[in-house]
Structures are given as structure tokens and as C-alpha cells.
mmCIF file of C-alpha atoms and ligand atoms in Angstrom:
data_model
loop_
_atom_site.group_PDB
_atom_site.id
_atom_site.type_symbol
_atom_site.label_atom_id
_atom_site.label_comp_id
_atom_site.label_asym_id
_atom_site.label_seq_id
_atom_site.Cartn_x
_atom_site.Cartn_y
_atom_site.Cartn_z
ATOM 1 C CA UNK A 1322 17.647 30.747 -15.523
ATOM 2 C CA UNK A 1323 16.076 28.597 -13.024
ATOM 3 C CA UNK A 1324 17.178 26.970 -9.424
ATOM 4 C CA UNK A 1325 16.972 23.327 -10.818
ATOM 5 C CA UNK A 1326 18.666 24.601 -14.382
ATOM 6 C CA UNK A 1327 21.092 26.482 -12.343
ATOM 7 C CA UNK A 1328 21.659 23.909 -9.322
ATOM 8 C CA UNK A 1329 22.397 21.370 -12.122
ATOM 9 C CA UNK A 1330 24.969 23.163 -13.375
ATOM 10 C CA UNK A 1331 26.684 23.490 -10.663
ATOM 11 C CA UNK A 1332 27.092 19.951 -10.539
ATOM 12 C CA UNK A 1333 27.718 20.071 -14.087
ATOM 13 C CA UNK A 1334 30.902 21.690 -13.445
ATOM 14 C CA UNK A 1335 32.057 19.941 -10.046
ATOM 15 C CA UNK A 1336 31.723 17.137 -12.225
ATOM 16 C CA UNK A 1337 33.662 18.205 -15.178
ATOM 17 C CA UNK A 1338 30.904 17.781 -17.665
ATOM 18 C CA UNK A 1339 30.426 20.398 -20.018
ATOM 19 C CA UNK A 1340 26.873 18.565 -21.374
ATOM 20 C CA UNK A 1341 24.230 16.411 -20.023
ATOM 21 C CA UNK A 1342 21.370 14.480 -21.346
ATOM 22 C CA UNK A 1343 17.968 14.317 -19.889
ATOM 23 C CA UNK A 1344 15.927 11.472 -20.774
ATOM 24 C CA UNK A 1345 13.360 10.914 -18.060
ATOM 25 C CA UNK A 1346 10.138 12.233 -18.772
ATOM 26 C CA UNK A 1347 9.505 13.828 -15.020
ATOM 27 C CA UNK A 1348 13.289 14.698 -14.904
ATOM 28 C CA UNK A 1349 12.699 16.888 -18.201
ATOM 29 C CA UNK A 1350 9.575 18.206 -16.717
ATOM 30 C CA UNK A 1351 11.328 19.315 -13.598
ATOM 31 C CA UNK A 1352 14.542 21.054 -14.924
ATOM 32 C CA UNK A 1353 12.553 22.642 -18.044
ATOM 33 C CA UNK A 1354 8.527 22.420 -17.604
ATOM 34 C CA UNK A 1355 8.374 20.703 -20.758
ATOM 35 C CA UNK A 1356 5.756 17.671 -20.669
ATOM 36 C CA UNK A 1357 6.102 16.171 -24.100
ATOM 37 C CA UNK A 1358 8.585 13.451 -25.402
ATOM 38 C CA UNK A 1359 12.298 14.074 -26.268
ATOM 39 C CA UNK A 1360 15.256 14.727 -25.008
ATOM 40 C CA UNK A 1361 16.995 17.866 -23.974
ATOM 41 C CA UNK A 1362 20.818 18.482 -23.651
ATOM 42 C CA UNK A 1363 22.031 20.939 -20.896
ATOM 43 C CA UNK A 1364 25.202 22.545 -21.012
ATOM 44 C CA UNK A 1365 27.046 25.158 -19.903
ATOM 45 C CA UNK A 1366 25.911 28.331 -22.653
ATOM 46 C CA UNK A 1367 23.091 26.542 -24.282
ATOM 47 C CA UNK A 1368 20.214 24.322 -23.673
ATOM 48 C CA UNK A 1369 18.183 21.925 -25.892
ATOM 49 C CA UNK A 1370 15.038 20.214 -26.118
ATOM 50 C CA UNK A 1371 14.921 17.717 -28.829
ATOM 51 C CA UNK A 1372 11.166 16.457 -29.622
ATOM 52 C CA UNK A 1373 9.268 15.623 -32.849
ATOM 53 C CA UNK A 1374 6.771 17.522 -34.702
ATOM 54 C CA UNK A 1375 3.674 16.932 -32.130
ATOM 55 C CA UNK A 1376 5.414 18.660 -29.540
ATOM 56 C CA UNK A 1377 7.542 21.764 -30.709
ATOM 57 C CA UNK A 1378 4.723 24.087 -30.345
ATOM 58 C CA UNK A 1379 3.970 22.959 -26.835
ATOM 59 C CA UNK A 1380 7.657 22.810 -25.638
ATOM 60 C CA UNK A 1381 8.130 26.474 -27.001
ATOM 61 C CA UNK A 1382 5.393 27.288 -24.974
ATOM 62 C CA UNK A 1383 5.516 25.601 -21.670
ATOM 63 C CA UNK A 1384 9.345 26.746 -21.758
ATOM 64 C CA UNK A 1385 11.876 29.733 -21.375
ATOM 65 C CA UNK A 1386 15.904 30.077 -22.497
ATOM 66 C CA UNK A 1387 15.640 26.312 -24.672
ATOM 67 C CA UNK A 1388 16.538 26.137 -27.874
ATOM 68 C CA UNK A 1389 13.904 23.760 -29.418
ATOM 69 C CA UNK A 1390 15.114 21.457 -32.115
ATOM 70 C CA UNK A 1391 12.543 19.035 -34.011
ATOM 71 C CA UNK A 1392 14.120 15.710 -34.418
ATOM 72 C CA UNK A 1393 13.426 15.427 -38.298
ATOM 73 C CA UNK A 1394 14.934 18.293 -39.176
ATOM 74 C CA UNK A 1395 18.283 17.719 -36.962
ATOM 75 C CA UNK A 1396 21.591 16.377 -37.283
ATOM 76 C CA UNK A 1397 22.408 15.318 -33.443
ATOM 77 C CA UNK A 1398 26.082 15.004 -34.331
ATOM 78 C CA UNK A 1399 26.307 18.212 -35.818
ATOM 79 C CA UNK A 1400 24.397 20.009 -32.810
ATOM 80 C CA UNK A 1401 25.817 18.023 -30.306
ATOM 81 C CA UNK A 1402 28.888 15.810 -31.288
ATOM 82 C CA UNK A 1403 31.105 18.746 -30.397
ATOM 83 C CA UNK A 1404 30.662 18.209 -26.190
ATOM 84 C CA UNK A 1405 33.514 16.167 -24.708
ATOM 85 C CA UNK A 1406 31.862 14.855 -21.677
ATOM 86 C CA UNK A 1407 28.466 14.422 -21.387
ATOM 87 C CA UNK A 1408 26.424 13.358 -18.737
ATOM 88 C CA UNK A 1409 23.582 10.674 -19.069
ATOM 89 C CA UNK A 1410 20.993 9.082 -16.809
ATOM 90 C CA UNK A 1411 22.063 5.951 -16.610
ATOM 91 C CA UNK A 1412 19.109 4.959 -13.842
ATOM 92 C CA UNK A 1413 16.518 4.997 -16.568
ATOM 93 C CA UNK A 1414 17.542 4.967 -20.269
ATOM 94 C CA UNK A 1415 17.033 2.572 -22.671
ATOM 95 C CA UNK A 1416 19.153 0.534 -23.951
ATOM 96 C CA UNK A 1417 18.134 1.348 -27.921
ATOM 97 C CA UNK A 1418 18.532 4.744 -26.574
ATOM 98 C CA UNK A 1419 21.599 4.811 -25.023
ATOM 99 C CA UNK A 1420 23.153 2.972 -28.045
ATOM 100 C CA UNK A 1421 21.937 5.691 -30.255
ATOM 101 C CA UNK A 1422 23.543 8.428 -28.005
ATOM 102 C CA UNK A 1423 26.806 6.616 -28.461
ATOM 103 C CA UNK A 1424 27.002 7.644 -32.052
ATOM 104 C CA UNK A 1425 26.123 11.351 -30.872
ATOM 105 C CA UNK A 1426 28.300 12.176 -27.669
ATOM 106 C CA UNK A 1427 31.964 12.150 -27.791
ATOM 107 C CA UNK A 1428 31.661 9.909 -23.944
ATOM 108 C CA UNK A 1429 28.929 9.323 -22.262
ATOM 109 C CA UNK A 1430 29.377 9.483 -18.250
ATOM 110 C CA UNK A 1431 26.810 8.061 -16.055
ATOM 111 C CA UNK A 1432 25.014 10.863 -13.464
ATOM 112 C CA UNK A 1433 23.139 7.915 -11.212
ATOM 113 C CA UNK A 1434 20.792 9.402 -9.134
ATOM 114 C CA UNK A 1435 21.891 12.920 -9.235
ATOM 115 C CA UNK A 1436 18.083 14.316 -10.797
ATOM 116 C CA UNK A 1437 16.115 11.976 -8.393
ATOM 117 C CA UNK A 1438 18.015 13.002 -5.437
ATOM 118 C CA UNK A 1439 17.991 16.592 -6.593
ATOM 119 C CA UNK A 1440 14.412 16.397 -6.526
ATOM 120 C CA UNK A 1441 13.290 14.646 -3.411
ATOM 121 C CA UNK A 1442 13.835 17.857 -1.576
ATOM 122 C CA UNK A 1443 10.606 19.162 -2.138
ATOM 123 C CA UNK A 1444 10.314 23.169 -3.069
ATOM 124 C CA UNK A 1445 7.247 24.770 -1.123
ATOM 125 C CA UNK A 1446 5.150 25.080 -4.324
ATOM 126 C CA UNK A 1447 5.483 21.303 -5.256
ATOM 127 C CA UNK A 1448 4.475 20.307 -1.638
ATOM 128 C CA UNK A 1449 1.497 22.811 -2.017
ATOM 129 C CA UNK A 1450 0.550 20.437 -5.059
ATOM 130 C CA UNK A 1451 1.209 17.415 -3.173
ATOM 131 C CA UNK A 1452 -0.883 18.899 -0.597
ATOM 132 C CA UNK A 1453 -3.946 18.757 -2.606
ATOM 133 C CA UNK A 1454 -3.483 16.092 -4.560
ATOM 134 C CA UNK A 1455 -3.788 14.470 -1.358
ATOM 135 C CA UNK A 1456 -6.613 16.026 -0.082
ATOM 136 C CA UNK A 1457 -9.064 15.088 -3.149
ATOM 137 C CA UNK A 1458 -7.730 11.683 -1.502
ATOM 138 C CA UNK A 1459 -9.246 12.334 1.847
ATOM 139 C CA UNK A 1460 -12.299 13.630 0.523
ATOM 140 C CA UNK A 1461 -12.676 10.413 -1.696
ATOM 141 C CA UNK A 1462 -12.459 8.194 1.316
ATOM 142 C CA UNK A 1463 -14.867 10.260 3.638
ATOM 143 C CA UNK A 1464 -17.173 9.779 -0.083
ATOM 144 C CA UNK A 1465 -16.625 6.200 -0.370
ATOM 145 C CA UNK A 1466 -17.251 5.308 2.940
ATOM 146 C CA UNK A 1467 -21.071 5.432 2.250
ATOM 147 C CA UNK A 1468 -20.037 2.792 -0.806
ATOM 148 C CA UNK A 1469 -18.594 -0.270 1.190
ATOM 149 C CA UNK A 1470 -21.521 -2.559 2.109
ATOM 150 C CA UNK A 1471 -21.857 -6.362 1.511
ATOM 151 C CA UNK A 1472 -22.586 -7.220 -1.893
ATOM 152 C CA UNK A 1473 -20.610 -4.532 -3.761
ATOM 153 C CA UNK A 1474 -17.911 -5.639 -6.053
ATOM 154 C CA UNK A 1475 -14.341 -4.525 -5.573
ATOM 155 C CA UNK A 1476 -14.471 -3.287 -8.853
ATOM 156 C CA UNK A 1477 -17.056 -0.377 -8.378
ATOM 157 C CA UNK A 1478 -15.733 0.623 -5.342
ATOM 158 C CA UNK A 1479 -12.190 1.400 -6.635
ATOM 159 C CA UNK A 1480 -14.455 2.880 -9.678
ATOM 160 C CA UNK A 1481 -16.608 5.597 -7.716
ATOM 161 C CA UNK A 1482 -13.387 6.409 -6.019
ATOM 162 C CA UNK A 1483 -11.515 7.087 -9.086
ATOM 163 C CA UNK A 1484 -14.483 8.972 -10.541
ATOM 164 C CA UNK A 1485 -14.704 11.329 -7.442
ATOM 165 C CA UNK A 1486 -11.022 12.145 -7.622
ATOM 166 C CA UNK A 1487 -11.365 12.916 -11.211
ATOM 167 C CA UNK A 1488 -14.791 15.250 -10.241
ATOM 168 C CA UNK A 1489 -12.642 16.890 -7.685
ATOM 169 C CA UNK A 1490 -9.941 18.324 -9.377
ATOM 170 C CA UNK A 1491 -7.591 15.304 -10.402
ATOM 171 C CA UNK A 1492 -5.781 15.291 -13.025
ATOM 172 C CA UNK A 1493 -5.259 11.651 -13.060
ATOM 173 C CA UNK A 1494 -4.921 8.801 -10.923
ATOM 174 C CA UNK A 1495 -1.194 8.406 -9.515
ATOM 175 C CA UNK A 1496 -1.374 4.453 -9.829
ATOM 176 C CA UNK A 1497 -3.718 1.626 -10.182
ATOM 177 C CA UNK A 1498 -6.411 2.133 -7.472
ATOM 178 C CA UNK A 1499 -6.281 -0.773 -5.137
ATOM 179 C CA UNK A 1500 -9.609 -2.012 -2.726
ATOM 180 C CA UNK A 1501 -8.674 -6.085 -1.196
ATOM 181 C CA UNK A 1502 -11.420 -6.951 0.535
ATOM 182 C CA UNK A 1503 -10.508 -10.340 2.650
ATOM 183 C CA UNK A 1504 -8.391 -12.465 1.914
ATOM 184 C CA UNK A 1505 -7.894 -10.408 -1.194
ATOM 185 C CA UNK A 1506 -6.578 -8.023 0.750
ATOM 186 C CA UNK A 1507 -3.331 -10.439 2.109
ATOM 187 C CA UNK A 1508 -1.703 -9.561 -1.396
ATOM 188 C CA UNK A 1509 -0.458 -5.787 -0.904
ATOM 189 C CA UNK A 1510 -0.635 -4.789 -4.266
ATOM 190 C CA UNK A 1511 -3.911 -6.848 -5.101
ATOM 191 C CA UNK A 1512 -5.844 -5.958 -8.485
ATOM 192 C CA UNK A 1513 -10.066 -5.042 -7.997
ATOM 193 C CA UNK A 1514 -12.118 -7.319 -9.454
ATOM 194 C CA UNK A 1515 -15.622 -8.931 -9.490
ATOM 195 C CA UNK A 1516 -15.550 -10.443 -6.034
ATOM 196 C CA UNK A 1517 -18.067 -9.043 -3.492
ATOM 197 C CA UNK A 1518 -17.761 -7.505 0.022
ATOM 198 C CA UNK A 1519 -18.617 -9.656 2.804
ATOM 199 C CA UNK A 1520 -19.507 -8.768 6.004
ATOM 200 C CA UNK A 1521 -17.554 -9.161 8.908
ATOM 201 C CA UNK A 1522 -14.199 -8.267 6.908
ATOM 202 C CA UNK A 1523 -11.829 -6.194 6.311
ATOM 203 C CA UNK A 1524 -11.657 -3.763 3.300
ATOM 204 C CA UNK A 1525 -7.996 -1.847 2.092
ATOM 205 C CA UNK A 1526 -8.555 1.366 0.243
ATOM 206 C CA UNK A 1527 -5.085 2.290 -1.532
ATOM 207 C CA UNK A 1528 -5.340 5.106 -4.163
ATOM 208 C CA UNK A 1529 -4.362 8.523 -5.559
ATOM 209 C CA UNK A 1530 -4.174 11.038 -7.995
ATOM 210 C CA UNK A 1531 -2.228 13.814 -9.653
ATOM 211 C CA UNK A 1532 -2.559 17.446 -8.890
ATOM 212 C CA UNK A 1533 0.032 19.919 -11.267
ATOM 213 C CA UNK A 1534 1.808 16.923 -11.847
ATOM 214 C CA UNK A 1535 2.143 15.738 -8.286
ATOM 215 C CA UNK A 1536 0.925 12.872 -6.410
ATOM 216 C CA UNK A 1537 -0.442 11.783 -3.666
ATOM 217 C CA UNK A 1538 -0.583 8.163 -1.780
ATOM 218 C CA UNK A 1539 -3.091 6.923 0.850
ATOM 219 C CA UNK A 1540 -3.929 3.740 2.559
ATOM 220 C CA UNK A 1541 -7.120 3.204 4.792
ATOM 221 C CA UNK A 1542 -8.164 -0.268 5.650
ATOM 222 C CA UNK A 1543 -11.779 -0.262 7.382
ATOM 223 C CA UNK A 1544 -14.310 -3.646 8.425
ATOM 224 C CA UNK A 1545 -17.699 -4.072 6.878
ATOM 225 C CA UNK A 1546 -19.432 -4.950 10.409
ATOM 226 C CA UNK A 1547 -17.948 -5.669 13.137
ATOM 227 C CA UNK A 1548 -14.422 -6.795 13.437
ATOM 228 C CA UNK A 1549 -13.286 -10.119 15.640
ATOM 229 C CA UNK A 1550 -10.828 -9.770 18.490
ATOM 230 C CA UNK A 1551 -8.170 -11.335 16.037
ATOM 231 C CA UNK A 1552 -8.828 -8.600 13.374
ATOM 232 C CA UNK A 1553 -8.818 -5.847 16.465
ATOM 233 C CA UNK A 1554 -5.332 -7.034 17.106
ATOM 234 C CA UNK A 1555 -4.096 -6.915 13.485
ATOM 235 C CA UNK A 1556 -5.749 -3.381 13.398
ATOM 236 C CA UNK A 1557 -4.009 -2.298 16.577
ATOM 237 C CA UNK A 1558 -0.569 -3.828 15.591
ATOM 238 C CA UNK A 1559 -0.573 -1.373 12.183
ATOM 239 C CA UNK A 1560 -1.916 1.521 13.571
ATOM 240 C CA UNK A 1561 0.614 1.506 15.861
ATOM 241 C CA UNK A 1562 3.598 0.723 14.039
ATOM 242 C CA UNK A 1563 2.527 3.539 12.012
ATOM 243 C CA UNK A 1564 2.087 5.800 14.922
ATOM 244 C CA UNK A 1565 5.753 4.927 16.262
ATOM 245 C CA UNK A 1566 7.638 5.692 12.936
ATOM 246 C CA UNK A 1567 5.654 8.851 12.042
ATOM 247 C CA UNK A 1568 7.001 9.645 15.947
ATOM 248 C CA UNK A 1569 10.360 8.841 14.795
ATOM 249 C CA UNK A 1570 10.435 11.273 11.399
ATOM 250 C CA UNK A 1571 12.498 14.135 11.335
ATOM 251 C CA UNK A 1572 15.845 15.451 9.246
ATOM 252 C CA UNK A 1573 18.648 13.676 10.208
ATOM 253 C CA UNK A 1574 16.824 10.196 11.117
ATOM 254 C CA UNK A 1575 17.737 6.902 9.428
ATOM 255 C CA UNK A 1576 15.277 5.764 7.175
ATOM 256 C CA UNK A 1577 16.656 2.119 7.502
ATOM 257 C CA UNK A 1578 16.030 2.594 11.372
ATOM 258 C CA UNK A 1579 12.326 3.775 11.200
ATOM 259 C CA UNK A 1580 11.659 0.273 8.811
ATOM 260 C CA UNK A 1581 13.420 -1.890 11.023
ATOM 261 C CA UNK A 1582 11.479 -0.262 14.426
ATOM 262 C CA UNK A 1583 7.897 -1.151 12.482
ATOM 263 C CA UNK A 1584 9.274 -4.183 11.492
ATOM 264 C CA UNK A 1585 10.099 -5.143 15.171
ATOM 265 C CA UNK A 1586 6.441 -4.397 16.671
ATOM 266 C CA UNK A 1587 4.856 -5.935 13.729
ATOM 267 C CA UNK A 1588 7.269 -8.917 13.814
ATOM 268 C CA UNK A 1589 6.929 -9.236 17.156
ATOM 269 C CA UNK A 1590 2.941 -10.544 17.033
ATOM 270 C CA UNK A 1591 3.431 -10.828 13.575
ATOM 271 C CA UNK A 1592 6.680 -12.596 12.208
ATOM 272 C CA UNK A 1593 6.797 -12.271 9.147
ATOM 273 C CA UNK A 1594 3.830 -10.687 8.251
ATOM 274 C CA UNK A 1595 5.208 -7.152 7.052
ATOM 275 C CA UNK A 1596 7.448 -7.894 3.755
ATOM 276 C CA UNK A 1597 7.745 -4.964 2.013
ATOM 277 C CA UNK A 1598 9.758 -1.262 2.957
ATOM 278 C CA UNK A 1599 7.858 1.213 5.561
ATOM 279 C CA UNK A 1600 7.203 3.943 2.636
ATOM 280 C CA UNK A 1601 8.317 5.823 -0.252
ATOM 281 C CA UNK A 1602 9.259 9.284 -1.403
ATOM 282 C CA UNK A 1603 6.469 10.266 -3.355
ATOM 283 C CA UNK A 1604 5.898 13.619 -6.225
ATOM 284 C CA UNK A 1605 6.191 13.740 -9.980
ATOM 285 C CA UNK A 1606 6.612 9.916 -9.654
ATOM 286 C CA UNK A 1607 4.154 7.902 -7.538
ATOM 287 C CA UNK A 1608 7.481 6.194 -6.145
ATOM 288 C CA UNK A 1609 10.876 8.171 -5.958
ATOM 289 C CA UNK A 1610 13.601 9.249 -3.460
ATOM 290 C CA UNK A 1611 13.896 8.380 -0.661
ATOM 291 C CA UNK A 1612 12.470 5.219 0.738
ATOM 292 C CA UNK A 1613 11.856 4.197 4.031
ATOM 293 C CA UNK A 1614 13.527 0.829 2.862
ATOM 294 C CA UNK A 1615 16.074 -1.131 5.245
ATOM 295 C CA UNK A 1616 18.589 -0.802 2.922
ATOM 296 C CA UNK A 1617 18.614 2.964 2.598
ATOM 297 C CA UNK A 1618 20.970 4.686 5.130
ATOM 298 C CA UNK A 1619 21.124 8.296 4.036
ATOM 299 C CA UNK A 1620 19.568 10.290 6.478
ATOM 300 C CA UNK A 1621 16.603 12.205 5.732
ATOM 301 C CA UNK A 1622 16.155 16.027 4.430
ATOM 302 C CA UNK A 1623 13.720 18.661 5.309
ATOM 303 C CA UNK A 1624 11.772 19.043 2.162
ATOM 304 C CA UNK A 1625 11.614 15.397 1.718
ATOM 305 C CA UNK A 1626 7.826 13.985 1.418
ATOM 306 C CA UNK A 1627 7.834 10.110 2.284
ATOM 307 C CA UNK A 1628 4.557 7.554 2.857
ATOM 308 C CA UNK A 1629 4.637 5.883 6.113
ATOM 309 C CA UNK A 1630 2.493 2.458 5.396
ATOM 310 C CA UNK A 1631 2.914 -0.360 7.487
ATOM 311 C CA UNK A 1632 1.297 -3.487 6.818
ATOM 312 C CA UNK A 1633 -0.099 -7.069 7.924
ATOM 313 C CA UNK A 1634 -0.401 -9.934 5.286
ATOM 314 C CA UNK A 1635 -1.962 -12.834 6.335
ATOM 315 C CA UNK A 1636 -2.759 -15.157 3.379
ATOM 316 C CA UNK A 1637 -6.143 -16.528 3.557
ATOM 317 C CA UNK A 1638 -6.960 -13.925 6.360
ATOM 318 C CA UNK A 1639 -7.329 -10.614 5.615
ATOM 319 C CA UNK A 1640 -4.424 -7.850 5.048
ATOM 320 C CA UNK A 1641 -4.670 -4.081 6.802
ATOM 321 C CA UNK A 1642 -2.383 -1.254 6.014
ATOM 322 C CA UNK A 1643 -2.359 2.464 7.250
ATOM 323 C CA UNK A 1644 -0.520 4.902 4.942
ATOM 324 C CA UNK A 1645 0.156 8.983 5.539
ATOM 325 C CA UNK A 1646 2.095 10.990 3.205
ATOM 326 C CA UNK A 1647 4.234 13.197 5.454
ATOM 327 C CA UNK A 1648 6.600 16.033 4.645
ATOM 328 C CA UNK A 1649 10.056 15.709 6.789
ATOM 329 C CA UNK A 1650 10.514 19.853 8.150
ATOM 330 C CA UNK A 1651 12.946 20.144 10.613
ATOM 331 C CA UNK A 1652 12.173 18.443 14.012
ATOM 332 C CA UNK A 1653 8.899 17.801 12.920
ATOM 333 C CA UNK A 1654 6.771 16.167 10.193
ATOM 334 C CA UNK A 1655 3.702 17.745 8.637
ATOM 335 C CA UNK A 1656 0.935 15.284 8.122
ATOM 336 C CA UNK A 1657 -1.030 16.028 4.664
ATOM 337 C CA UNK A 1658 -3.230 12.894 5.892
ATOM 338 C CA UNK A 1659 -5.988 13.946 7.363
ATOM 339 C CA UNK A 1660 -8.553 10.820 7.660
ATOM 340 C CA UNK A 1661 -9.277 8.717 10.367
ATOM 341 C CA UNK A 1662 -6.775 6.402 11.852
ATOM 342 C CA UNK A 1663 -9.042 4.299 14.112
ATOM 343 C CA UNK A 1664 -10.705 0.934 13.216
ATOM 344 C CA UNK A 1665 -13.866 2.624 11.573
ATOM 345 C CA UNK A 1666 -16.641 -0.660 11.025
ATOM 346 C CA UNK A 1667 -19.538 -0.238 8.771
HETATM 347 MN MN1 MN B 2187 2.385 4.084 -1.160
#
């Protein structure tokens, strides 16, 4: 059996649940391997993937010790209506689906975060992933840098850098690619479209892709030309809140504490200015446990991989943010970011 199956298990039976329910796609990849649609039922002698007739020949062979069931053929009472207590992700399931478990499980008990805390400690081979998921990231920006020139839309920026990434060994992108150029770039999460670089502004670069399943994150925000005093100081006021709380990382610290010491050198040039958490855990989901959010208190784990991504909104200005995907090991952090940090004008 495997460490997840067999980890789970464990809390399986501290819990007193002698089933459990899996119904989030990336939490079914991670405790079986399996990367179709389903569900699958842990317990303690046997486990179960349930999934429909385009999927039982892939499940049977991206998996070992699960008993594959295809859902037209199955009674889920009769398989399943036997457990007593049965665990259930109540984080993420649908509502439909949930009601339709109801007339399946004897009693449903709700596992909160137990699979998405389970696997923010990142296992060596899922960082090596991450690892180069993120470097087709680097390599994109060192590609696109040659792109970004007055006159060239948004649009076919974010394009070329998506189609590198996807010539270099992505899988897939990890989220919408994201280039704000100007005032564009005030909005954090701002879509690419037709309008055209300008020079004398600045341009954020936020993308990445999927490696083995795993993502990677990165933020670079560089000027077309050169940049004013006022943009300088914007620069300069990211780079080095991001600086100070990748100083800060380690096991043990505060996540809450590392937000709140950006927030305070960007808030105090800035106030207001920086509106959304520091980072994010990042791996089979773009965004998982644990953020760097001021609300989150529990202190960080070796294993962990977080973003660090500070950033400066102004609206009808400009917007710059700086983001590293770092893993938390031991005293230390390792850095899988490897592009420039300083104010690089075109
Ligand atoms: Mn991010």
C-alpha cells in the first residue's frame, strides 16, 4: 500500500471511521494516481474507485490494490451501504453530490481539510516536479523578454508565453496567463486583451504551467523604457517587501506574521495599496495549503512550497508584483525562482 493510502488510514482509525469518500479530483489523484472522474471509497480492507465506462481501463491502469467498479453496472448501496461511518470531503463536494451519498452511506462525517493539509507537505518527488514546472517558467520569461516592446498587444504576449511553456515541456498552463501593462496592470488578476504596450510603463508577467501534474507560479513585473522616479519607488517598495518575507521563511514561522510584515513596509509608502494575502501553497492545485494569508496562524512545515508575491495597486497608475515559489526546509527556504529580481527596463 502506499504512504498517502496508508497515512490516511491512520487517520481513518483515530477518527473512528471505518470508510471515506474521495471526491476531489487532485485528492483522488494523490491517494490513488487515478486521473479520471469518479469517486473512490477507502476503507479499512478494501478500496474503490467508482468511474464510468470512459475511464475503467485507464484507472486499472494508472492504479494498484483498487477495486474498480463502473458506475452503470453498480449498486452503491449494495457495495457500500454496509460502512457505518464514513468520511466525506465536505470542503469541496457538491451539493447534488452529497445528497446522492446520503442515500448510499449509513452517516456521512465531514473530514475538512484533512487531504489538503495532508498534502501541503510536499514529498521530494512532487517538489522535483514543481521544480521544473517552474523552470519552463523562468525560461519563458528570459524568452519573452525579447517580446515586450511598444505596440504589442497584451494578448500576444501572454500568447508566445503560453506557447513556449507548452514547447518546453508543459503539460498545461496552471491558470489563466496574466500580462497588465499600465494601468491595466492596477487590477491583480487583470485579463490580456487587445490594448498595446506603451512606453515608459510598466508590464506584469504572471503565469505557469503543469509539469506531472504540478504547478508552478511566477510574477515578474518589468518597464518598457525607462521607469520615472515614482515607478523606481513602487519597484523598490515590492522588491523589498518580498526580500524581507522570503528572509523571514522557515518551519515554525507564522504565516499571518510574514503578511502582516509586507503589509507594514508596503503600507507604510503605500497605504492601502497591497489588498490581497502575501502567497499561496501551490502543487496539484494552482492554489492550496497553506497561505501566507493574515488569517492563517498555523505555523509552517518543512515540505511546504508557498509563493511569496507582494504587490502595489495603484488604479490609474500602474501595478508591480514580484512572486517566487519557495519550498519551506528547515531553517532555510529553497528558491525554485531563478529570474531576475531587479527593475529590468526595455
Ligand atoms: Mn500566485
Amino acid at each position: 500500500m502506499n504512504k498517502r493510502l496508508t497515512k490516511l488510514k491512520q487517520y481513518m482509525q483515530e477518527n473512528s471511521l471505518d470508510s471515506l469518500v474521495i471526491t476531489d479530483p487532485q485528492n483522488m489523484r494523490y491517494i490513488s494516481s487515478f486521473t479520471g472522474e469518479g469517486y473512490i471509497v477507502i476503507s479499512q480492507k478494501k478500496d474503490y474507485i467508482v468511474t464510468d465506462f470512459r475511464y475503467t481501463e485507464q484507472a486499472a491502469l494508472q492504479t494498484r490494490g483498487f477495486e474498480i467498479y463502473q458506475s452503470s453496472k453498480l449498486n452503491a448501496k449494495d457495495a457500500f451501504g454496509g460502512f457505518v461511518r464514513t468520511g466525506f470531503e465536505d470542503v469541496s463536494i457538491s451539493f447534488s453530490q452529497y445528497a446522492a451519498f446520503t442515500n448510499v452511506f449509513q452517516k456521512l462525517i465531514p473530514i475538512g481539510k484533512t487531504l489538503l493539509e495532508m498534502r501541503s507537505v510536499k514529498e521530494q518527488e512532487e517538489i522535483a516536479a514543481i521544480r521544473i514546472a517552474e523552470s519552463i517558467g523562468d525560461k519563458a520569461f528570459s524568452h519573452i523578454l525579447d517580446f515586450i516592446k511598444p505596440g504589442v498587444s497584451e494578448r500576444d504576449i501572454a500568447l508566445e508565453i503560453e506557447f513556449y511553456m507548452r514547447r518546453n515541456g508543459a503539460e498545461r498552463l496552471s491558470f489563466d496567463t496574466i500580462v497588465a501593462t499600465g494601468a491595466h496592470g492596477a487590477m491583480p488578476h487583470a485579463e490580456p486583451d487587445d490594448r498595446l504596450i506603451q512606453a515608459g510603463e510598466f508590464v506584469v508577467l504572471d503565469f505557469g504551467c503543469v509539469y506531472k501534474g504540478y504547478s508552478s507560479d511566477m510574477t515578474r513585473t518589468v518597464c518598457v523604457g525607462k521607469a520615472t522616479d515614482e515607478m523606481k519607488r513602487v519597484y523598490d517598495t515590492v522588491l523589498r517587501a518580498q526580500m524581507s518575507s522570503l528572509d523571514m521563511l522557515c518551519r515554525g514561522v507564522i504565516p499571518c506574521d510574514v503578511h502582516n510584515n509586507a503589509q507594514r513596509i508596503i503600507d507604510e509608502l503605500y497605504p492601502g495599496a497591497f489588498g490581497h494575502s502575501l502567497g499561496h501553497g501551490v502543487g496539484l492545485d494552482i492554489h492550496e495549503q497553506p497561505s501566507l494569508s493574515p488569517k492563517n496562524d498555523k505555523p509552517l512545515m518543512s515540505g511546504n512550497v508557498v509563493t511569496v508575491e507582494p504587490g502595489i495597486y495603484l488604479s490609474g497608475f500602474c501595478g508591480v508584483r514580484i512572486e517566487d515559489l519557495v519550498v519551506i526546509d528547515g531553517h532555510n527556504i529553497v528558491n525554485l525562482t531563478h529570474s531576475d529580481k531587479k527593475l529590468i527596463e526595455l
